[in-house]
Each structure stands twice: as structure tokens, then as C-alpha cells.
């Protein structure tokens, strides 16, 4: 008999009792009527699947709810559960990244850092087995050799043939290796204890001396960086002095650097208001900051130590004092030149190694140097005669020799020549004053002769015209020999008769000389 036909045929009605108990009897089947939407429903399919699973495996117990989360017992239909799973995965990746960073930063260093406080490891989540231990989180590292034990006060351990004194080579070697940990952290010594390294006393003493030398060198470099004036920059102390000038109203603002040299850095600034009525601050100022690196001043101390104005105050053992004296010397020389009427910057104030002067130029644009400007033949001739007169005034009225006069230290502004950079200027009574004058005459003569000035004198004629010494020599060698002889006589005269003519008065103002 066909079972499909039986399932479709309605019930035959009540029958005998034996027929219902007979295994070969006709089963009572009822047809289930449902729509197509119910058949295609996903919820209905899930319910049927759960019924079949419960009927097939009745012994399976449902997992208790708790914080333990795995991929097998999670109802993915819950948004909260999905968020917790994603957060856990993110925490695992974050902790792995922290471990990689620790390993990268620590390396083989003796001092290690740990990001344990920043980890997000859950108490139920661990990638490592029970046997694995993070030795960075423990106080004892089993893979690190123990430090050598100290020798007792009696000086030896053991008895008989097994006696070991404190002078034992192996014991001393291990102690020296352990003492390397006392070096500065930046001095890399490696893991000598872990390798059971034994250093002799000679090697350890050499390493110790080298470590101390490197530590002192690092301190010197740091101090030099903090206390030195670099290219187009100033150190903190100089910056503080400039801030005080601005806060006091002496300067309105500092615009920037306009010139750099071997000895100083020059900044442009706008002048402020003066505290006294008799002292007028120009609208534009030049701030000359003498460098404190001492690289160039070591070879230029002869301009100060042999100058009778500063000889008593010169100290070879205090180089920073030399730099302040260098700035003070330029201030005094500019004051002398200003009294004599020589075109030069006007001194505003002096603070340690910072000299504030009037600005030669206009609208933050400095006046060009004589070597950079192109002059006509008339202006060139005019500039030559002006320099000749200024050199005579500088020598006779100011009692000074420029000592570094050239086209690099002369500016062309408002149709005339201005002299700058007179910090190295000395008096003619200086042991090398006449030599410096002859060198200035040579530089001036060569520049204007190359510039096409036919009236330009040679260096020997210019020297006699400025100094009125009238040295007669046929060649330059004999000329310089006579100059050296005059310097020797002058030095002996000054040492025997004192140095009153070259001393400043007590108030610091340069004296006025009478011929």
C-alpha cells in the first residue's frame, strides 16, 4: 500500500482495539496545513532545528551564563555579545603591540621599562600556557646569573686546599663585572654577568676611567651648548639680557639678524624710550652680540693683553672676561671716534658682552660694505680722500690705530664712508701698533689702486702721511725693519715713563688729547 495515499486519506473512524496495538496496523497521520510564507520563514526553521536537536541529544546541558566567552556558545544575534568579542580581540592586539614595543626599546639594556600598567589583559584571557612566565613582571630572573657573593671580613672562604681569598683571580673578575653596573646608564656595558664574564683589574680600571671621561665630556658639551652663542642664535643668558632691554623700554622690538662674523652676531632693533632726557636713543639700533664660544678670541688676545688700557685687567685664565673687555674696548674706541667727528655708529649702551649702537642704514636694510658697492670715479676719489682724513684723525686726535681697516669694515651710506668694527683698535703705543697701521695702509692702498684712483698713495707713502714719521726706506723690508725699531723704542719709553697718556679717566670717558 502506498504510504502517501494513506497519509492523505482521512481517518477511517474507530476500529477494534487490537487494530490500534498491532504493529502492522495503519498509523494515524494528520495532515499539517500551512502557507508558503510559513514554510519560508527562518524563525520556523530555527525552531524545528532546535526541536530535532533536543530530541536527538537530550543529555546536553545548556552552558551557564558567565564572563567566559568562546566562539562555540555565543548567540551572535546579540549586539552586546558581539561588542564584547570585538573589544577582547582589540585588547589582545593592543597588548601584543605593547610587548613588541617593550622588546624594541629595552633590547639588551641593563635597565628595562615595562608597560604592564597600560595592558588590558582580561583575567580569563591568556595567550600563554601555565608554564610561561613574563620575567619582566617578577623580581627574580632565573636566566640571569646571580651576583658574586661577598667575601667575609676574615678575607677568605673555605678550608685547606679549597680556600679562596679575596684576591682570587676568578672572584675579582666576577666582582669587576658586577661593578660595571654602577657606570652611567648611557655607558653601554652589555650583560657581562649573564655570560659569566671575568674582567681583570687592569681592564676594569681602563673602562672605569673611560666611563668617567665620557660623563665629563657629555657635561662639558651640554654646558657649552647652554652658555655659548651659536651662528645666528643666542644662548639663554644673552636672550635674558635682550628681554630685559625690551622690558625696560630701551628697545621696542628686535627684528632679526642682519650680519654674522667670526667674533660677533649683529641684530637689528627699533629703539624705544630713554630713561634720561639727555640720552637719545636712535629710531633704529644695531645690537652687536659678541660670541662666547671663544674659538676666535683665543688667537686675538694680543689686542688686549698688550693694550695698556686693559693690561692690568687682562686675565689669561678667565677667557669670558676677555670677551666682556672686548665689547668694552669697542665702546671706548667708538666714543673717542664720535668725539673726534669721525663717521661711526653711536654707542647707546653696553651690557656685559652686548653692545647697542645706532644702525647704519634705513628700514632694516644695512648700508652696503665698500667692497659690495659700485661707485663712480668721482665717488671713489671722494671716498679715498675721506678715508685718508679719517685715518689721520684716528691716529692723531683719537690716538688709535684701527688694526683691521679694509673694504670689509667700511660702509657707504649717505654719500660718505662710515667706519665700523673697532673692537681690535689699539693705541700707537701698543707694541705692535705701527705694524697694524702699516697693514691698514696696505689694505687701503691696494683697494683704491685697483678701483682706478690715480691719486692713491702706496702703503709706505700713506703710512708716512698718516703718522708723520717720514720713514725713508727704498724697499718694504727695510721699511718694516725701521717700524719694528720704532716700536721697540716706544715700548721702552712707555715702560720707563709710565702709561698716563693711554689711561682712561675714572668715569670711563676717553680723554681729549692736546697736540
GROMACS .gro file of C-alpha atoms in nm:
model
  515
    1UNK     CA    1   0.000   0.000   0.000
    2UNK     CA    2   0.125   0.343  -0.090
    3UNK     CA    3   0.212   0.548   0.230
    4UNK     CA    4   0.150   0.881   0.058
    5UNK     CA    5  -0.204   0.784  -0.023
    6UNK     CA    6  -0.256   0.670   0.335
    7UNK     CA    7  -0.125   0.999   0.470
    8UNK     CA    8  -0.364   1.192   0.256
    9UNK     CA    9  -0.672   0.972   0.327
   10UNK     CA   10  -0.870   1.096   0.626
   11UNK     CA   11  -0.922   0.886   0.938
   12UNK     CA   12  -1.126   0.563   0.885
   13UNK     CA   13  -1.301   0.601   1.216
   14UNK     CA   14  -1.279   0.393   1.530
   15UNK     CA   15  -1.185   0.028   1.485
   16UNK     CA   16  -1.118  -0.272   1.703
   17UNK     CA   17  -0.878  -0.240   1.997
   18UNK     CA   18  -0.637  -0.497   1.861
   19UNK     CA   19  -0.602  -0.298   1.548
   20UNK     CA   20  -0.461   0.006   1.733
   21UNK     CA   21  -0.198  -0.210   1.909
   22UNK     CA   22  -0.098  -0.405   1.605
   23UNK     CA   23   0.246  -0.307   1.478
   24UNK     CA   24   0.134  -0.372   1.128
   25UNK     CA   25  -0.168  -0.156   1.167
   26UNK     CA   26  -0.236   0.164   0.979
   27UNK     CA   27  -0.082   0.467   1.164
   28UNK     CA   28  -0.294   0.767   1.248
   29UNK     CA   29  -0.148   1.054   1.048
   30UNK     CA   30  -0.285   1.402   1.032
   31UNK     CA   31  -0.209   1.641   0.754
   32UNK     CA   32  -0.048   1.975   0.856
   33UNK     CA   33  -0.187   2.270   0.673
   34UNK     CA   34   0.049   2.571   0.639
   35UNK     CA   35   0.107   2.857   0.399
   36UNK     CA   36   0.410   2.919   0.174
   37UNK     CA   37   0.522   3.219   0.391
   38UNK     CA   38   0.540   2.992   0.698
   39UNK     CA   39   0.748   2.739   0.507
   40UNK     CA   40   0.998   3.005   0.401
   41UNK     CA   41   1.020   3.159   0.749
   42UNK     CA   42   1.371   3.147   0.900
   43UNK     CA   43   1.238   3.156   1.255
   44UNK     CA   44   1.028   2.849   1.193
   45UNK     CA   45   1.332   2.667   1.057
   46UNK     CA   46   1.534   2.751   1.368
   47UNK     CA   47   1.255   2.624   1.594
   48UNK     CA   48   1.232   2.298   1.403
   49UNK     CA   49   1.609   2.253   1.417
   50UNK     CA   50   1.617   2.311   1.794
   51UNK     CA   51   1.335   2.059   1.844
   52UNK     CA   52   1.523   1.797   1.646
   53UNK     CA   53   1.848   1.862   1.836
   54UNK     CA   54   1.673   1.842   2.172
   55UNK     CA   55   1.505   1.519   2.069
   56UNK     CA   56   1.829   1.364   1.941
   57UNK     CA   57   2.064   1.482   2.224
   58UNK     CA   58   1.861   1.527   2.541
   59UNK     CA   59   2.171   1.488   2.769
   60UNK     CA   60   2.341   1.815   2.654
   61UNK     CA   61   2.316   2.080   2.928
   62UNK     CA   62   2.300   2.448   2.840
   63UNK     CA   63   2.611   2.650   2.918
   64UNK     CA   64   2.574   2.871   3.221
   65UNK     CA   65   2.592   3.238   3.166
   66UNK     CA   66   2.916   3.398   3.279
   67UNK     CA   67   3.208   3.608   3.171
   68UNK     CA   68   3.377   3.318   2.987
   69UNK     CA   69   3.324   3.376   2.618
   70UNK     CA   70   3.410   3.141   2.335
   71UNK     CA   71   3.307   3.113   1.976
   72UNK     CA   72   3.100   2.799   2.029
   73UNK     CA   73   2.844   2.907   2.288
   74UNK     CA   74   2.772   3.261   2.173
   75UNK     CA   75   2.446   3.380   2.039
   76UNK     CA   76   2.565   3.601   1.757
   77UNK     CA   77   2.225   3.763   1.733
   78UNK     CA   78   2.309   3.970   2.047
   79UNK     CA   79   2.480   4.302   1.973
   80UNK     CA   80   2.624   4.322   2.325
   81UNK     CA   81   2.795   3.986   2.286
   82UNK     CA   82   2.943   4.085   1.951
   83UNK     CA   83   3.076   4.410   2.100
   84UNK     CA   84   3.243   4.219   2.384
   85UNK     CA   85   3.408   3.982   2.139
   86UNK     CA   86   3.540   4.268   1.927
   87UNK     CA   87   3.668   4.451   2.235
   88UNK     CA   88   3.850   4.140   2.351
   89UNK     CA   89   4.017   4.097   2.014
   90UNK     CA   90   4.121   4.463   2.016
   91UNK     CA   91   4.268   4.425   2.367
   92UNK     CA   92   4.470   4.124   2.257
   93UNK     CA   93   4.619   4.315   1.963
   94UNK     CA   94   4.691   4.615   2.186
   95UNK     CA   95   4.875   4.402   2.443
   96UNK     CA   96   5.077   4.234   2.169
   97UNK     CA   97   5.180   4.574   2.037
   98UNK     CA   98   5.289   4.681   2.386
   99UNK     CA   99   5.504   4.370   2.419
  100UNK     CA  100   5.670   4.441   2.087
  101UNK     CA  101   5.741   4.800   2.192
  102UNK     CA  102   5.895   4.680   2.521
  103UNK     CA  103   6.123   4.442   2.336
  104UNK     CA  104   6.226   4.707   2.086
  105UNK     CA  105   6.302   4.974   2.349
  106UNK     CA  106   6.473   4.754   2.606
  107UNK     CA  107   6.689   4.545   2.376
  108UNK     CA  108   6.997   4.429   2.567
  109UNK     CA  109   6.998   4.719   2.809
  110UNK     CA  110   7.052   4.662   3.178
  111UNK     CA  111   6.770   4.900   3.265
  112UNK     CA  112   6.435   4.798   3.116
  113UNK     CA  113   6.095   4.957   3.112
  114UNK     CA  114   5.757   4.791   3.132
  115UNK     CA  115   5.413   4.883   3.003
  116UNK     CA  116   5.240   4.648   3.246
  117UNK     CA  117   5.023   4.927   3.385
  118UNK     CA  118   4.890   5.002   3.038
  119UNK     CA  119   4.795   4.650   2.939
  120UNK     CA  120   4.434   4.541   2.908
  121UNK     CA  121   4.468   4.167   2.969
  122UNK     CA  122   4.146   4.011   3.095
  123UNK     CA  123   4.162   3.762   3.383
  124UNK     CA  124   4.005   3.493   3.167
  125UNK     CA  125   4.215   3.564   2.860
  126UNK     CA  126   4.574   3.447   2.830
  127UNK     CA  127   4.767   3.351   2.519
  128UNK     CA  128   5.042   3.183   2.719
  129UNK     CA  129   5.032   2.849   2.889
  130UNK     CA  130   5.055   2.798   3.263
  131UNK     CA  131   5.427   2.723   3.240
  132UNK     CA  132   5.510   3.052   3.068
  133UNK     CA  133   5.601   3.345   3.293
  134UNK     CA  134   5.666   3.706   3.200
  135UNK     CA  135   6.001   3.757   3.370
  136UNK     CA  136   5.976   4.131   3.336
  137UNK     CA  137   5.699   4.122   3.592
  138UNK     CA  138   5.897   3.923   3.850
  139UNK     CA  139   6.169   4.033   4.084
  140UNK     CA  140   6.391   3.734   4.015
  141UNK     CA  141   6.515   3.640   3.670
  142UNK     CA  142   6.618   3.271   3.660
  143UNK     CA  143   6.813   3.325   3.339
  144UNK     CA  144   7.030   3.595   3.497
  145UNK     CA  145   7.337   3.482   3.686
  146UNK     CA  146   7.349   3.575   4.050
  147UNK     CA  147   7.588   3.845   4.157
  148UNK     CA  148   7.907   3.716   4.319
  149UNK     CA  149   7.883   3.669   4.689
  150UNK     CA  150   8.085   3.899   4.907
  151UNK     CA  151   8.394   3.777   5.081
  152UNK     CA  152   8.359   3.760   5.461
  153UNK     CA  153   8.550   4.001   5.680
  154UNK     CA  154   8.821   3.746   5.751
  155UNK     CA  155   8.924   3.772   5.384
  156UNK     CA  156   8.885   3.410   5.275
  157UNK     CA  157   8.636   3.126   5.250
  158UNK     CA  158   8.687   2.752   5.257
  159UNK     CA  159   8.941   2.540   5.432
  160UNK     CA  160   9.258   2.365   5.341
  161UNK     CA  161   9.316   2.323   4.971
  162UNK     CA  162   8.973   2.468   4.892
  163UNK     CA  163   9.050   2.805   5.048
  164UNK     CA  164   8.964   3.109   4.833
  165UNK     CA  165   9.087   3.454   4.921
  166UNK     CA  166   8.952   3.790   4.815
  167UNK     CA  167   9.244   3.825   4.575
  168UNK     CA  168   9.143   3.522   4.374
  169UNK     CA  169   9.151   3.592   4.001
  170UNK     CA  170   8.809   3.443   3.931
  171UNK     CA  171   8.644   3.618   4.227
  172UNK     CA  172   8.798   3.954   4.141
  173UNK     CA  173   8.698   3.912   3.777
  174UNK     CA  174   8.334   3.848   3.863
  175UNK     CA  175   8.328   4.136   4.111
  176UNK     CA  176   8.465   4.373   3.848
  177UNK     CA  177   8.198   4.255   3.606
  178UNK     CA  178   7.926   4.320   3.865
  179UNK     CA  179   8.067   4.665   3.943
  180UNK     CA  180   8.020   4.769   3.582
  181UNK     CA  181   7.652   4.816   3.661
  182UNK     CA  182   7.749   5.123   3.864
  183UNK     CA  183   7.856   5.307   3.548
  184UNK     CA  184   7.635   5.577   3.399
  185UNK     CA  185   7.322   5.445   3.223
  186UNK     CA  186   7.432   5.592   2.888
  187UNK     CA  187   7.754   5.389   2.905
  188UNK     CA  188   7.662   5.056   2.745
  189UNK     CA  189   7.843   4.763   2.912
  190UNK     CA  190   7.627   4.469   2.799
  191UNK     CA  191   7.523   4.165   3.000
  192UNK     CA  192   7.859   4.056   3.136
  193UNK     CA  193   7.717   3.882   3.442
  194UNK     CA  194   7.488   3.663   3.235
  195UNK     CA  195   7.787   3.544   3.031
  196UNK     CA  196   7.995   3.484   3.346
  197UNK     CA  197   8.248   3.739   3.223
  198UNK     CA  198   8.563   3.787   3.432
  199UNK     CA  199   8.738   4.123   3.397
  200UNK     CA  200   9.088   4.179   3.521
  201UNK     CA  201   9.166   4.481   3.735
  202UNK     CA  202   9.357   4.647   3.451
  203UNK     CA  203   9.067   4.619   3.207
  204UNK     CA  204   8.813   4.731   3.466
  205UNK     CA  205   9.017   5.037   3.564
  206UNK     CA  206   9.053   5.135   3.198
  207UNK     CA  207   8.676   5.102   3.143
  208UNK     CA  208   8.607   5.298   3.460
  209UNK     CA  209   8.835   5.583   3.356
  210UNK     CA  210   8.680   5.589   3.009
  211UNK     CA  211   8.329   5.599   3.155
  212UNK     CA  212   8.416   5.894   3.377
  213UNK     CA  213   8.582   6.074   3.086
  214UNK     CA  214   8.272   6.029   2.869
  215UNK     CA  215   8.049   6.152   3.150
  216UNK     CA  216   8.257   6.468   3.196
  217UNK     CA  217   8.271   6.521   2.820
  218UNK     CA  218   7.894   6.498   2.797
  219UNK     CA  219   7.861   6.753   3.076
  220UNK     CA  220   8.104   6.989   2.902
  221UNK     CA  221   7.917   6.964   2.573
  222UNK     CA  222   7.589   7.037   2.748
  223UNK     CA  223   7.740   7.335   2.930
  224UNK     CA  224   7.894   7.467   2.609
  225UNK     CA  225   7.559   7.442   2.433
  226UNK     CA  226   7.380   7.624   2.715
  227UNK     CA  227   7.639   7.902   2.758
  228UNK     CA  228   7.758   7.967   2.405
  229UNK     CA  229   7.634   8.191   2.127
  230UNK     CA  230   7.590   7.997   1.807
  231UNK     CA  231   7.555   8.108   1.447
  232UNK     CA  232   7.258   8.347   1.417
  233UNK     CA  233   7.142   8.244   1.764
  234UNK     CA  234   7.197   8.344   2.125
  235UNK     CA  235   7.237   8.148   2.445
  236UNK     CA  236   6.981   8.169   2.729
  237UNK     CA  237   7.181   8.431   2.926
  238UNK     CA  238   7.212   8.659   2.624
  239UNK     CA  239   6.844   8.613   2.546
  240UNK     CA  240   6.759   8.714   2.902
  241UNK     CA  241   6.964   9.035   2.869
  242UNK     CA  242   6.786   9.121   2.545
  243UNK     CA  243   6.447   9.060   2.709
  244UNK     CA  244   6.543   9.296   2.991
  245UNK     CA  245   6.633   9.568   2.740
  246UNK     CA  246   6.294   9.531   2.572
  247UNK     CA  247   6.105   9.524   2.902
  248UNK     CA  248   6.292   9.832   3.025
  249UNK     CA  249   6.182  10.023   2.715
  250UNK     CA  250   6.534  10.076   2.580
  251UNK     CA  251   6.442   9.871   2.275
  252UNK     CA  252   6.097   9.846   2.128
  253UNK     CA  253   6.142   9.523   1.934
  254UNK     CA  254   6.419   9.309   1.788
  255UNK     CA  255   6.352   9.224   1.425
  256UNK     CA  256   6.626   8.976   1.337
  257UNK     CA  257   6.986   8.906   1.239
  258UNK     CA  258   7.148   9.130   0.978
  259UNK     CA  259   7.512   9.018   0.990
  260UNK     CA  260   7.730   8.739   1.122
  261UNK     CA  261   8.104   8.723   1.165
  262UNK     CA  262   8.382   8.529   1.330
  263UNK     CA  263   8.356   8.730   1.650
  264UNK     CA  264   8.000   8.857   1.678
  265UNK     CA  265   7.640   8.846   1.557
  266UNK     CA  266   7.460   9.172   1.474
  267UNK     CA  267   7.082   9.211   1.515
  268UNK     CA  268   6.851   9.491   1.408
  269UNK     CA  269   6.613   9.651   1.657
  270UNK     CA  270   6.386   9.951   1.686
  271UNK     CA  271   6.479  10.196   1.960
  272UNK     CA  272   6.249  10.273   2.248
  273UNK     CA  273   6.234  10.548   2.505
  274UNK     CA  274   6.531  10.652   2.715
  275UNK     CA  275   6.509  10.675   3.092
  276UNK     CA  276   6.708  11.001   3.091
  277UNK     CA  277   6.636  11.309   2.884
  278UNK     CA  278   7.000  11.381   2.798
  279UNK     CA  279   7.041  11.045   2.624
  280UNK     CA  280   6.852  11.000   2.299
  281UNK     CA  281   6.800  10.651   2.156
  282UNK     CA  282   6.803  10.643   1.774
  283UNK     CA  283   6.496  10.507   1.593
  284UNK     CA  284   6.688  10.210   1.460
  285UNK     CA  285   6.959  10.029   1.656
  286UNK     CA  286   7.218   9.763   1.587
  287UNK     CA  287   7.279   9.505   1.862
  288UNK     CA  288   7.625   9.353   1.847
  289UNK     CA  289   7.644   9.029   2.046
  290UNK     CA  290   7.997   8.903   2.087
  291UNK     CA  291   8.017   8.525   2.057
  292UNK     CA  292   8.105   8.338   2.372
  293UNK     CA  293   8.238   8.023   2.205
  294UNK     CA  294   8.595   8.153   2.246
  295UNK     CA  295   8.707   7.987   1.922
  296UNK     CA  296   8.827   8.310   1.764
  297UNK     CA  297   8.924   8.503   2.077
  298UNK     CA  298   9.198   8.260   2.172
  299UNK     CA  299   9.415   8.392   1.888
  300UNK     CA  300   9.320   8.757   1.929
  301UNK     CA  301   9.412   8.819   2.290
  302UNK     CA  302   9.723   9.011   2.178
  303UNK     CA  303   9.498   9.309   2.101
  304UNK     CA  304   9.405   9.333   2.470
  305UNK     CA  305   9.689   9.190   2.676
  306UNK     CA  306   9.940   9.436   2.521
  307UNK     CA  307   9.699   9.732   2.533
  308UNK     CA  308   9.799   9.949   2.829
  309UNK     CA  309   9.439  10.048   2.889
  310UNK     CA  310   9.340   9.689   2.971
  311UNK     CA  311   9.673   9.526   3.058
  312UNK     CA  312   9.616   9.532   3.433
  313UNK     CA  313   9.270   9.378   3.395
  314UNK     CA  314   9.369   9.110   3.144
  315UNK     CA  315   9.349   8.753   3.271
  316UNK     CA  316   9.456   8.462   3.058
  317UNK     CA  317   9.281   8.224   3.295
  318UNK     CA  318   8.939   8.390   3.257
  319UNK     CA  319   8.851   8.390   2.886
  320UNK     CA  320   8.492   8.503   2.937
  321UNK     CA  321   8.623   8.818   3.099
  322UNK     CA  322   8.823   8.881   2.783
  323UNK     CA  323   8.503   8.881   2.577
  324UNK     CA  324   8.341   9.142   2.801
  325UNK     CA  325   8.657   9.350   2.784
  326UNK     CA  326   8.644   9.317   2.404
  327UNK     CA  327   8.296   9.470   2.399
  328UNK     CA  328   8.402   9.740   2.645
  329UNK     CA  329   8.703   9.819   2.431
  330UNK     CA  330   8.489   9.876   2.122
  331UNK     CA  331   8.259  10.105   2.321
  332UNK     CA  332   8.552  10.323   2.434
  333UNK     CA  333   8.701  10.335   2.084
  334UNK     CA  334   8.367  10.438   1.929
  335UNK     CA  335   8.330  10.708   2.193
  336UNK     CA  336   8.669  10.853   2.101
  337UNK     CA  337   8.585  10.847   1.731
  338UNK     CA  338   8.249  11.011   1.791
  339UNK     CA  339   8.412  11.296   1.986
  340UNK     CA  340   8.660  11.347   1.700
  341UNK     CA  341   8.375  11.369   1.448
  342UNK     CA  342   8.461  11.052   1.257
  343UNK     CA  343   8.152  10.890   1.096
  344UNK     CA  344   8.086  10.578   1.304
  345UNK     CA  345   7.797  10.414   1.496
  346UNK     CA  346   7.679  10.597   1.806
  347UNK     CA  347   7.705  10.398   2.129
  348UNK     CA  348   7.371  10.358   2.309
  349UNK     CA  349   7.454  10.118   2.594
  350UNK     CA  350   7.673   9.824   2.694
  351UNK     CA  351   7.552   9.521   2.889
  352UNK     CA  352   7.824   9.264   2.950
  353UNK     CA  353   7.903   9.127   2.601
  354UNK     CA  354   7.612   9.305   2.426
  355UNK     CA  355   7.679   9.644   2.265
  356UNK     CA  356   7.384   9.853   2.142
  357UNK     CA  357   7.469  10.111   1.875
  358UNK     CA  358   7.293  10.326   1.620
  359UNK     CA  359   7.200  10.150   1.297
  360UNK     CA  360   7.386  10.249   0.979
  361UNK     CA  361   7.118  10.203   0.716
  362UNK     CA  362   6.746  10.255   0.672
  363UNK     CA  363   6.430  10.047   0.714
  364UNK     CA  364   6.611   9.735   0.841
  365UNK     CA  365   6.841   9.742   0.535
  366UNK     CA  366   7.204   9.785   0.643
  367UNK     CA  367   7.436  10.010   0.449
  368UNK     CA  368   7.647   9.815   0.196
  369UNK     CA  369   8.014   9.750   0.252
  370UNK     CA  370   8.261   9.936   0.040
  371UNK     CA  371   8.358   9.613  -0.133
  372UNK     CA  372   7.997   9.545  -0.239
  373UNK     CA  373   7.901   9.890  -0.369
  374UNK     CA  374   7.976  10.017  -0.721
  375UNK     CA  375   8.091  10.378  -0.712
  376UNK     CA  376   8.165  10.621  -0.990
  377UNK     CA  377   8.516  10.753  -1.038
  378UNK     CA  378   8.426  11.077  -0.859
  379UNK     CA  379   8.269  10.898  -0.563
  380UNK     CA  380   8.566  10.660  -0.548
  381UNK     CA  381   8.807  10.953  -0.537
  382UNK     CA  382   8.590  11.125  -0.275
  383UNK     CA  383   8.584  10.811  -0.061
  384UNK     CA  384   8.965  10.779  -0.079
  385UNK     CA  385   9.033  11.130   0.047
  386UNK     CA  386   8.770  11.089   0.317
  387UNK     CA  387   8.937  10.768   0.440
  388UNK     CA  388   9.277  10.940   0.434
  389UNK     CA  389   9.143  11.219   0.657
  390UNK     CA  390   8.971  10.967   0.890
  391UNK     CA  391   9.292  10.768   0.931
  392UNK     CA  392   9.481  11.086   1.024
  393UNK     CA  393   9.209  11.186   1.272
  394UNK     CA  394   9.204  10.838   1.417
  395UNK     CA  395   9.581  10.842   1.468
  396UNK     CA  396   9.635  11.200   1.584
  397UNK     CA  397   9.311  11.305   1.756
  398UNK     CA  398   9.181  10.971   1.886
  399UNK     CA  399   9.527  10.823   1.949
  400UNK     CA  400   9.409  10.497   1.787
  401UNK     CA  401   9.504  10.259   1.509
  402UNK     CA  402   9.216  10.067   1.353
  403UNK     CA  403   9.428   9.747   1.319
  404UNK     CA  404   9.177   9.584   1.081
  405UNK     CA  405   9.094   9.855   0.829
  406UNK     CA  406   8.983   9.725   0.490
  407UNK     CA  407   8.694   9.749   0.247
  408UNK     CA  408   8.510   9.491   0.464
  409UNK     CA  409   8.493   9.727   0.765
  410UNK     CA  410   8.388  10.043   0.579
  411UNK     CA  411   8.025  10.119   0.490
  412UNK     CA  412   7.893  10.356   0.222
  413UNK     CA  413   7.591  10.549   0.347
  414UNK     CA  414   7.452  10.896   0.265
  415UNK     CA  415   7.737  10.964   0.023
  416UNK     CA  416   8.021  10.909   0.273
  417UNK     CA  417   8.226  10.634   0.434
  418UNK     CA  418   8.150  10.503   0.785
  419UNK     CA  419   8.398  10.308   0.996
  420UNK     CA  420   8.280  10.004   1.191
  421UNK     CA  421   8.430   9.715   1.387
  422UNK     CA  422   8.685   9.891   1.604
  423UNK     CA  423   8.695   9.635   1.885
  424UNK     CA  424   9.052   9.541   1.794
  425UNK     CA  425   9.174   9.901   1.762
  426UNK     CA  426   9.480   9.982   1.973
  427UNK     CA  427   9.684  10.286   2.063
  428UNK     CA  428  10.005  10.371   1.873
  429UNK     CA  429  10.198  10.292   2.192
  430UNK     CA  430  10.093   9.929   2.155
  431UNK     CA  431  10.396   9.703   2.097
  432UNK     CA  432  10.257   9.620   1.751
  433UNK     CA  433  10.062   9.941   1.688
  434UNK     CA  434  10.278  10.065   1.399
  435UNK     CA  435  10.273   9.723   1.235
  436UNK     CA  436   9.892   9.730   1.247
  437UNK     CA  437   9.894  10.079   1.095
  438UNK     CA  438  10.120   9.968   0.810
  439UNK     CA  439   9.889   9.674   0.742
  440UNK     CA  440   9.587   9.909   0.729
  441UNK     CA  441   9.770  10.136   0.487
  442UNK     CA  442   9.848   9.842   0.262
  443UNK     CA  443   9.484   9.728   0.252
  444UNK     CA  444   9.352  10.078   0.176
  445UNK     CA  445   9.615  10.150  -0.088
  446UNK     CA  446   9.563   9.823  -0.273
  447UNK     CA  447   9.184   9.860  -0.275
  448UNK     CA  448   9.176  10.210  -0.421
  449UNK     CA  449   9.455  10.142  -0.666
  450UNK     CA  450   9.254   9.850  -0.801
  451UNK     CA  451   8.947  10.078  -0.804
  452UNK     CA  452   9.114  10.316  -1.050
  453UNK     CA  453   9.204  10.605  -0.820
  454UNK     CA  454   9.518  10.752  -0.977
  455UNK     CA  455   9.586  10.974  -0.676
  456UNK     CA  456   9.605  10.676  -0.436
  457UNK     CA  457   9.935  10.659  -0.248
  458UNK     CA  458  10.124  10.337  -0.195
  459UNK     CA  459  10.139  10.179   0.151
  460UNK     CA  460  10.468  10.345   0.255
  461UNK     CA  461  10.363  10.692   0.142
  462UNK     CA  462  10.025  10.651   0.308
  463UNK     CA  463  10.191  10.536   0.632
  464UNK     CA  464  10.410  10.849   0.641
  465UNK     CA  465  10.113  11.072   0.554
  466UNK     CA  466   9.910  10.932   0.845
  467UNK     CA  467  10.181  10.902   1.111
  468UNK     CA  468  10.412  11.192   1.010
  469UNK     CA  469  10.710  10.970   1.088
  470UNK     CA  470  10.876  11.024   0.747
  471UNK     CA  471  11.049  10.688   0.733
  472UNK     CA  472  11.283  10.682   0.434
  473UNK     CA  473  11.341  10.333   0.302
  474UNK     CA  474  11.386  10.209  -0.051
  475UNK     CA  475  11.211   9.873  -0.007
  476UNK     CA  476  10.941   9.725   0.209
  477UNK     CA  477  11.176   9.503   0.413
  478UNK     CA  478  11.384   9.798   0.533
  479UNK     CA  479  11.067   9.997   0.591
  480UNK     CA  480  10.925   9.730   0.824
  481UNK     CA  481  11.261   9.694   0.999
  482UNK     CA  482  11.254  10.064   1.087
  483UNK     CA  483  10.896  10.030   1.207
  484UNK     CA  484  10.996   9.746   1.440
  485UNK     CA  485  11.285   9.955   1.573
  486UNK     CA  486  11.048  10.244   1.646
  487UNK     CA  487  10.809  10.009   1.825
  488UNK     CA  488  11.093   9.881   2.041
  489UNK     CA  489  11.197  10.233   2.135
  490UNK     CA  490  10.835  10.328   2.203
  491UNK     CA  491  10.781  10.025   2.426
  492UNK     CA  492  11.092  10.101   2.631
  493UNK     CA  493  10.986  10.463   2.665
  494UNK     CA  494  10.638  10.372   2.787
  495UNK     CA  495  10.769  10.119   3.038
  496UNK     CA  496  11.021  10.371   3.176
  497UNK     CA  497  10.795  10.680   3.188
  498UNK     CA  498  10.464  10.520   3.277
  499UNK     CA  499  10.139  10.500   3.085
  500UNK     CA  500   9.948  10.813   3.179
  501UNK     CA  501   9.877  10.918   2.823
  502UNK     CA  502   9.690  10.597   2.740
  503UNK     CA  503   9.481  10.553   3.054
  504UNK     CA  504   9.111  10.623   3.077
  505UNK     CA  505   8.981  10.863   3.335
  506UNK     CA  506   8.793  10.729   3.637
  507UNK     CA  507   8.449  10.795   3.489
  508UNK     CA  508   8.521  10.584   3.180
  509UNK     CA  509   8.510  10.865   2.926
  510UNK     CA  510   8.804  10.891   2.686
  511UNK     CA  511   9.033  11.192   2.743
  512UNK     CA  512   9.081  11.469   2.491
  513UNK     CA  513   9.438  11.489   2.371
  514UNK     CA  514   9.622  11.817   2.303
  515UNK     CA  515   9.894  11.819   2.045
   0.00000   0.00000   0.00000
